[in-house]
PDB file of C-alpha atoms in Angstrom:
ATOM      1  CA  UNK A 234     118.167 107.315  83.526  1.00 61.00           C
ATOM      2  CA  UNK A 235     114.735 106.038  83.389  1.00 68.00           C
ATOM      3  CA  UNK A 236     113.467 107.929  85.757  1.00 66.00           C
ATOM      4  CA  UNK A 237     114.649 111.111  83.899  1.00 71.00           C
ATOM      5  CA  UNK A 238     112.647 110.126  80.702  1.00 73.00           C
ATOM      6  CA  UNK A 239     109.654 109.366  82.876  1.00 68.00           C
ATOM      7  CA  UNK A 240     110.268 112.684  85.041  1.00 69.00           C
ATOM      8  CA  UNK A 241     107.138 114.820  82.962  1.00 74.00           C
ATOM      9  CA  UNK A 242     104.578 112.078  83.527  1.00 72.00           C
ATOM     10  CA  UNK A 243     105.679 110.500  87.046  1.00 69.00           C
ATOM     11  CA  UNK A 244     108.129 112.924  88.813  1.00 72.00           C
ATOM     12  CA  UNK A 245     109.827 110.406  91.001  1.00 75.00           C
ATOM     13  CA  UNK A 246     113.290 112.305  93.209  1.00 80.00           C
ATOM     14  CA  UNK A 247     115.996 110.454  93.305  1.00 81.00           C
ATOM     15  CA  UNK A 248     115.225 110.468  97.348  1.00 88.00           C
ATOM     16  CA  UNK A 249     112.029 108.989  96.765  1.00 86.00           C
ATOM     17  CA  UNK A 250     113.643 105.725  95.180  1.00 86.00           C
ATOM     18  CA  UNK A 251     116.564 105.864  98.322  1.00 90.00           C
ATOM     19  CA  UNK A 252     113.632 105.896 100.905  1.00 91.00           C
ATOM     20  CA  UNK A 253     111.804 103.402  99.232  1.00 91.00           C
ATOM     21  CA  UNK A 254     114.939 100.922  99.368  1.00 93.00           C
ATOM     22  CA  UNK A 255     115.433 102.305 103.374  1.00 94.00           C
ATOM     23  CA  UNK A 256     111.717 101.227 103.900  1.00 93.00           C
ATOM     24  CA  UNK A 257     112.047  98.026 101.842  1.00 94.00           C
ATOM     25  CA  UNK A 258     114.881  97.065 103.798  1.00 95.00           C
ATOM     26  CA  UNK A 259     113.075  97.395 107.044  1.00 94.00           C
ATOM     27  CA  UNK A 260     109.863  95.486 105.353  1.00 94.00           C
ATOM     28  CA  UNK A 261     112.125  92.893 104.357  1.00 95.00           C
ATOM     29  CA  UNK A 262     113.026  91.640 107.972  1.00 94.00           C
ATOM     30  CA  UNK A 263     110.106  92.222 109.425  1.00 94.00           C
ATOM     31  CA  UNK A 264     108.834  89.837 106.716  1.00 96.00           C
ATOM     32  CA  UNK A 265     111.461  87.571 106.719  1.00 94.00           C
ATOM     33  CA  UNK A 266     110.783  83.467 106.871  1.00 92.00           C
ATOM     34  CA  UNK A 267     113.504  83.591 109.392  1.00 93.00           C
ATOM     35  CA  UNK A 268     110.671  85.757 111.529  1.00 91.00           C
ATOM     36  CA  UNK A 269     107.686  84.012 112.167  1.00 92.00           C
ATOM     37  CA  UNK A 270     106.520  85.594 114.901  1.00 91.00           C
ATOM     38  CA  UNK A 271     103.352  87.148 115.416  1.00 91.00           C
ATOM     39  CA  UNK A 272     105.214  91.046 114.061  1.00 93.00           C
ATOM     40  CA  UNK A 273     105.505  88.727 110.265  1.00 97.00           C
ATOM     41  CA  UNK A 274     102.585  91.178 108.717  1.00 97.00           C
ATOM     42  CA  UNK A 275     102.836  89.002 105.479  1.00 98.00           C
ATOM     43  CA  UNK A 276     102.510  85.790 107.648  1.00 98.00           C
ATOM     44  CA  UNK A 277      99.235  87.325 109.711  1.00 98.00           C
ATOM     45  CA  UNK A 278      97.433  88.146 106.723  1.00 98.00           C
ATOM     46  CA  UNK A 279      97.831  84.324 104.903  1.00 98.00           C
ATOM     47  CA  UNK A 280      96.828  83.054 108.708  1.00 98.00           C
ATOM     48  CA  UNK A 281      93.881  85.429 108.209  1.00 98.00           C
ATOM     49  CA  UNK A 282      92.627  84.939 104.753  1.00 98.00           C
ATOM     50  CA  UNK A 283      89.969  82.214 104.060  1.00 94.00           C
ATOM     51  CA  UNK A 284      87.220  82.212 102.101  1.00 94.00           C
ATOM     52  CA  UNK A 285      87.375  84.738  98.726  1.00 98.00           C
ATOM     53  CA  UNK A 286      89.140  88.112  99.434  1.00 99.00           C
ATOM     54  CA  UNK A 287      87.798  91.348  98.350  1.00 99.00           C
ATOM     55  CA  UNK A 288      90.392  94.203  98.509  1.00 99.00           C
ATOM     56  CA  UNK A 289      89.664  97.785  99.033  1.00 99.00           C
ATOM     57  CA  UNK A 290      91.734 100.445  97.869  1.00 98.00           C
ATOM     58  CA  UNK A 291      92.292 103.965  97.814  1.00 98.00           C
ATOM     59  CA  UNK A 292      92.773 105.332  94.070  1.00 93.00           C
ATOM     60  CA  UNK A 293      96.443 105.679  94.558  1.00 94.00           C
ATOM     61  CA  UNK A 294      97.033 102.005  95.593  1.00 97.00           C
ATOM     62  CA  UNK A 295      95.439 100.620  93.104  1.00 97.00           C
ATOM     63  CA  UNK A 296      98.414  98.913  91.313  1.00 96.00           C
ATOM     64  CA  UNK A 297      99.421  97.445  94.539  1.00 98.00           C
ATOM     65  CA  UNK A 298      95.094  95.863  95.347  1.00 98.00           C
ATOM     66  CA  UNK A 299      95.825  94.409  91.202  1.00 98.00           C
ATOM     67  CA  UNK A 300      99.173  93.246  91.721  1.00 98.00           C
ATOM     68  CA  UNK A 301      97.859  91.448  95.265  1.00 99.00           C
ATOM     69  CA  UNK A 302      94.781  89.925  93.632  1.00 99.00           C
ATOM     70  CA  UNK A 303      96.436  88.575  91.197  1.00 98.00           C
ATOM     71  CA  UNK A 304      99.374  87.309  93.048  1.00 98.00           C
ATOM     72  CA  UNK A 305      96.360  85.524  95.188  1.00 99.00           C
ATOM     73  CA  UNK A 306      95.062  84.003  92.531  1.00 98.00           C
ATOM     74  CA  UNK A 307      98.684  82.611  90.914  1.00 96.00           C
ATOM     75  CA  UNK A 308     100.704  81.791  94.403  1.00 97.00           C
ATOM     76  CA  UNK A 309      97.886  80.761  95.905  1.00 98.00           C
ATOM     77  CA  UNK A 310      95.542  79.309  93.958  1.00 98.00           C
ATOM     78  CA  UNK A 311      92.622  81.560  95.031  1.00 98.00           C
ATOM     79  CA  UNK A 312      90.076  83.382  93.643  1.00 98.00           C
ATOM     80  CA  UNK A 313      90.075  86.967  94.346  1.00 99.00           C
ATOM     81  CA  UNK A 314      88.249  90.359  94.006  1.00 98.00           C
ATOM     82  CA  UNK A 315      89.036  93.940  93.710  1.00 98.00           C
ATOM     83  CA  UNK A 316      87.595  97.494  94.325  1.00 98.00           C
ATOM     84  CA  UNK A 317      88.096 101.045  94.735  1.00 98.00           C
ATOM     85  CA  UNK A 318      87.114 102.266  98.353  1.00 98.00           C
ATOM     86  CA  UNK A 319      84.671 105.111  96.777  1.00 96.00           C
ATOM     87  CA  UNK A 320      82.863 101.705  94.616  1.00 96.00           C
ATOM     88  CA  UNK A 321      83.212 100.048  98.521  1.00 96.00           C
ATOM     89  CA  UNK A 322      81.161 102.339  99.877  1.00 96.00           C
ATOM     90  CA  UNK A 323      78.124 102.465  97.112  1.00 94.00           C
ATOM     91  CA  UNK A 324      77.327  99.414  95.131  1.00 93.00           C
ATOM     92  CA  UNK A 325      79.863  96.692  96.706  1.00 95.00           C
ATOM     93  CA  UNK A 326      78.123  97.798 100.020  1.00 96.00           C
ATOM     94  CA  UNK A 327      75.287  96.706  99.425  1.00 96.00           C
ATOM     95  CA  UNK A 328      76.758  92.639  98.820  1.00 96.00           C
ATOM     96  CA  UNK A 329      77.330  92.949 102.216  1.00 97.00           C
ATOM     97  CA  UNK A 330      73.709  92.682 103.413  1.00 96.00           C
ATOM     98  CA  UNK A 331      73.885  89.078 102.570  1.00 96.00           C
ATOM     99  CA  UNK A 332      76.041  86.207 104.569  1.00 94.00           C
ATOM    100  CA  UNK A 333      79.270  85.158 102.115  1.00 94.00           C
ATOM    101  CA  UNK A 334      81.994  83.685 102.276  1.00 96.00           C
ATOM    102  CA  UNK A 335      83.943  86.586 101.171  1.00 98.00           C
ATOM    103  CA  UNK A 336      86.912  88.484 103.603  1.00 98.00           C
ATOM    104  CA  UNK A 337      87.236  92.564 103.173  1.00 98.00           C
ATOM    105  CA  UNK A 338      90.846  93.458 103.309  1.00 99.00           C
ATOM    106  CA  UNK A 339      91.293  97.333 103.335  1.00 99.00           C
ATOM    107  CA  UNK A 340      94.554  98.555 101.699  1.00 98.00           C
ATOM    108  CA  UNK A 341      94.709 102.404 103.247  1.00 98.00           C
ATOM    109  CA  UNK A 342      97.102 104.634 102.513  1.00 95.00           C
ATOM    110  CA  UNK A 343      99.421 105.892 105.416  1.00 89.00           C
ATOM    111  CA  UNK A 344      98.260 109.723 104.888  1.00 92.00           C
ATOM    112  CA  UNK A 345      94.961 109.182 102.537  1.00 95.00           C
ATOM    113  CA  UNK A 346      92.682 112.131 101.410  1.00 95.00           C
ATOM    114  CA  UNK A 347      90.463 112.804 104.280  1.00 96.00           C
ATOM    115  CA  UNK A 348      87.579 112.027 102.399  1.00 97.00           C
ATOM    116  CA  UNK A 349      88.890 108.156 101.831  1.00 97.00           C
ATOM    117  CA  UNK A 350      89.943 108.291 105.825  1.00 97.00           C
ATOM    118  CA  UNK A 351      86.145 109.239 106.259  1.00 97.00           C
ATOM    119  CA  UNK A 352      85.130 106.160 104.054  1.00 98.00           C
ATOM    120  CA  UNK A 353      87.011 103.930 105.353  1.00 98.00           C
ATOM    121  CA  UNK A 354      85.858 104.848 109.062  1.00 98.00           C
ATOM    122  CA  UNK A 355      82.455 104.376 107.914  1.00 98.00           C
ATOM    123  CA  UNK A 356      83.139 101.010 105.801  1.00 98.00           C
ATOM    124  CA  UNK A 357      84.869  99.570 109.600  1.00 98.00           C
ATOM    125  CA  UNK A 358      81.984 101.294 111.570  1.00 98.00           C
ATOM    126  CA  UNK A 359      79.385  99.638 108.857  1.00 98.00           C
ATOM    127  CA  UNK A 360      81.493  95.509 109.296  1.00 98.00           C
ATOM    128  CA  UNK A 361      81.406  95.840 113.094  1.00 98.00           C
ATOM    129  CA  UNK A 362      77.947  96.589 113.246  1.00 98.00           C
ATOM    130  CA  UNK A 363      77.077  93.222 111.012  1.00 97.00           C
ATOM    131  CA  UNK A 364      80.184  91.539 112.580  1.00 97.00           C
ATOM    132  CA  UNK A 365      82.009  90.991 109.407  1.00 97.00           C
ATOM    133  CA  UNK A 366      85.447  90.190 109.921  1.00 97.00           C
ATOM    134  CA  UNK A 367      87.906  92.975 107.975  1.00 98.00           C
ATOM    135  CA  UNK A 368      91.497  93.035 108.060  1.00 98.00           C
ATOM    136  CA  UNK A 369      93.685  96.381 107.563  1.00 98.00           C
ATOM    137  CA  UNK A 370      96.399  96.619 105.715  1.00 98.00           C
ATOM    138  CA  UNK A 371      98.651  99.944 106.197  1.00 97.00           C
ATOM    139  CA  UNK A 372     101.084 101.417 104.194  1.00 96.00           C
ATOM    140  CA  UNK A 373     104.367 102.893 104.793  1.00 95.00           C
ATOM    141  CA  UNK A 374     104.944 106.442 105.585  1.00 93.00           C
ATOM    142  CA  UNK A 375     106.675 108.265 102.651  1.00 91.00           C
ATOM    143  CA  UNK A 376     106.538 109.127  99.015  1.00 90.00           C
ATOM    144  CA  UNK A 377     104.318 106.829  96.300  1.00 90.00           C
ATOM    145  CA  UNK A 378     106.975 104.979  95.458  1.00 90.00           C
ATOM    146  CA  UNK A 379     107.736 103.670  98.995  1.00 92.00           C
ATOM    147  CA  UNK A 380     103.923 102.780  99.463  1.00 94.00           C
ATOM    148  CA  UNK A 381     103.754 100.599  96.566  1.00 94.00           C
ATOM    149  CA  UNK A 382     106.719  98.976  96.302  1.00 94.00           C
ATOM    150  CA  UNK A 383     106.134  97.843 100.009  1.00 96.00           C
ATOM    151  CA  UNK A 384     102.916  97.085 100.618  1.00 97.00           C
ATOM    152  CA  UNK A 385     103.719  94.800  96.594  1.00 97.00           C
ATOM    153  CA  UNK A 386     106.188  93.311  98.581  1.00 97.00           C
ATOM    154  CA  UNK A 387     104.882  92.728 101.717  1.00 98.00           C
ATOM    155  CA  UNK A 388     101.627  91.682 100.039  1.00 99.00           C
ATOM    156  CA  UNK A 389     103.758  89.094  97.555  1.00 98.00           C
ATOM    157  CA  UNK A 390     105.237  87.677 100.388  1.00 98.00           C
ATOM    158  CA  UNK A 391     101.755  87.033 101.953  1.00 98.00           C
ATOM    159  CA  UNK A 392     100.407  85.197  99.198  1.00 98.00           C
ATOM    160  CA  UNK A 393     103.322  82.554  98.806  1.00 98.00           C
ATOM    161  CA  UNK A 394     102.515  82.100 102.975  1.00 98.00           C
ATOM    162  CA  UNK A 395      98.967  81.440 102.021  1.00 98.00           C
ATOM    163  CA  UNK A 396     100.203  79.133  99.525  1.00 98.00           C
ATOM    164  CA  UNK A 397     102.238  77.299 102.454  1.00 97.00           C
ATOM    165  CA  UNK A 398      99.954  77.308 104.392  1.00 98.00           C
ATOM    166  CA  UNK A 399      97.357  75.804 102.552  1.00 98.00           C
ATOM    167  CA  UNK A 400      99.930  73.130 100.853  1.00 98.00           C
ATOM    168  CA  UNK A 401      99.454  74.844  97.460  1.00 97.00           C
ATOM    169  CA  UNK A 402     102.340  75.107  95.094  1.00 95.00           C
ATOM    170  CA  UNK A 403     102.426  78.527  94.150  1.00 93.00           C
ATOM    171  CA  UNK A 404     104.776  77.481  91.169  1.00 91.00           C
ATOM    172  CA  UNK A 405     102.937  76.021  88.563  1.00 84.00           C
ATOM    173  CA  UNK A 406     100.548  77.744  86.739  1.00 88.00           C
ATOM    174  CA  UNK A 407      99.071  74.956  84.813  1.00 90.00           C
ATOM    175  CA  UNK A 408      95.691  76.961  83.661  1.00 92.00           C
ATOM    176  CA  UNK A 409      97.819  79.642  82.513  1.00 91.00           C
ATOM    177  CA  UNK A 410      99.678  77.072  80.507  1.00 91.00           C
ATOM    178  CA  UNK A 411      96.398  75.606  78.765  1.00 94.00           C
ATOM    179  CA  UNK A 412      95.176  78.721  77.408  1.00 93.00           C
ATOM    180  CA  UNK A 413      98.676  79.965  76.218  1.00 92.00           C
ATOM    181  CA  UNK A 414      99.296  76.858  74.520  1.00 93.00           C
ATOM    182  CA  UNK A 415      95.866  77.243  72.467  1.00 94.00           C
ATOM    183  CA  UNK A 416      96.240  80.732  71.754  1.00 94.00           C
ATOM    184  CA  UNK A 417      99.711  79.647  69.125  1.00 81.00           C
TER     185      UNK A 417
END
């Protein structure tokens, strides 16, 4: 199998994969459009976002703050910015002294190294003391695999709301379309 070719580079168990699918299962009603309740985390977040979203992320969620951005910017039309939570906390800080239009999401990792937990207290200590408006984002308990695979899907799911929501077709991509067809 795949996952025994990839085994030296990204040991994945076989376990891993079956919790991931538990979890993904669990994510996937809570999720749901048949739930829109106020427990739809996917649903929250596109009620939440407005203005340009800036993601934080924690080195090993990184694929998942791309995959989001990007799926903000195709489903819904959006533009949309990324950063590591260590970048957060030094340069992109410092954007923050001035009033934008731009929303801090904060991807964390359900059991992050305590040095990230430590930035990201300081980051929320740091937009409550300037009122800025920050919404969390939490993964899953469990093994890589589970974390990313969830919080893509839960975050994918957000992004077509957002689209809904705003009356955006998250189907065509008609920019995409221009540049592909001059680039034959």
């Amino acid at each position: 199998s795949i996952l025994k070719v990839l085994g030296p580079v990204l040991p994945v168990k076989k376990n891993d994969i079956i919790d991931s699918i538990k979890e993904l299962e669990n994510t996937s009603k809570q999720i749901s459009s048949t739930n829109l309740s106020e427990k739809n985390l996917s649903l929250n977040l596109a009620e939440w976002i407005s203005g340009t979203p800036v993601i934080y992320y924690p080195f090993g969620l990184q694929a998942a703050a791309i995959r989001f951005k990007n799926s903000l910017q195709e489903n819904a039309k959006i533009h949309a910015m990324a950063e590591d939570v260590i970048e957060a906390c030094h340069n992109d800080i410092v954007a923050w002294e001035r009033v934008s239009d731009v929303k801090p999401i904060l991807l964390e990792g359900a059991n992050d190294y305590v040095k990230t937990k430590e930035r990201w207290q300081i980051l929320k200590t740091y937009f409550e003391k300037n009122k800025i408006d920050y919404k969390e984002v939490l993964s899953v308990n469990g093994s890589i695999i589970s974390k990313l695979i969830n919080l893509i899907y839960l975050l994918d799911y957000s992004t077509i709301y957002l689209a809904a929501l705003t009356g955006v077709d998250p189907s065509p991509i008609k920019s995409i379309d221009f540049i592909k067809d001059r680039l034959l």
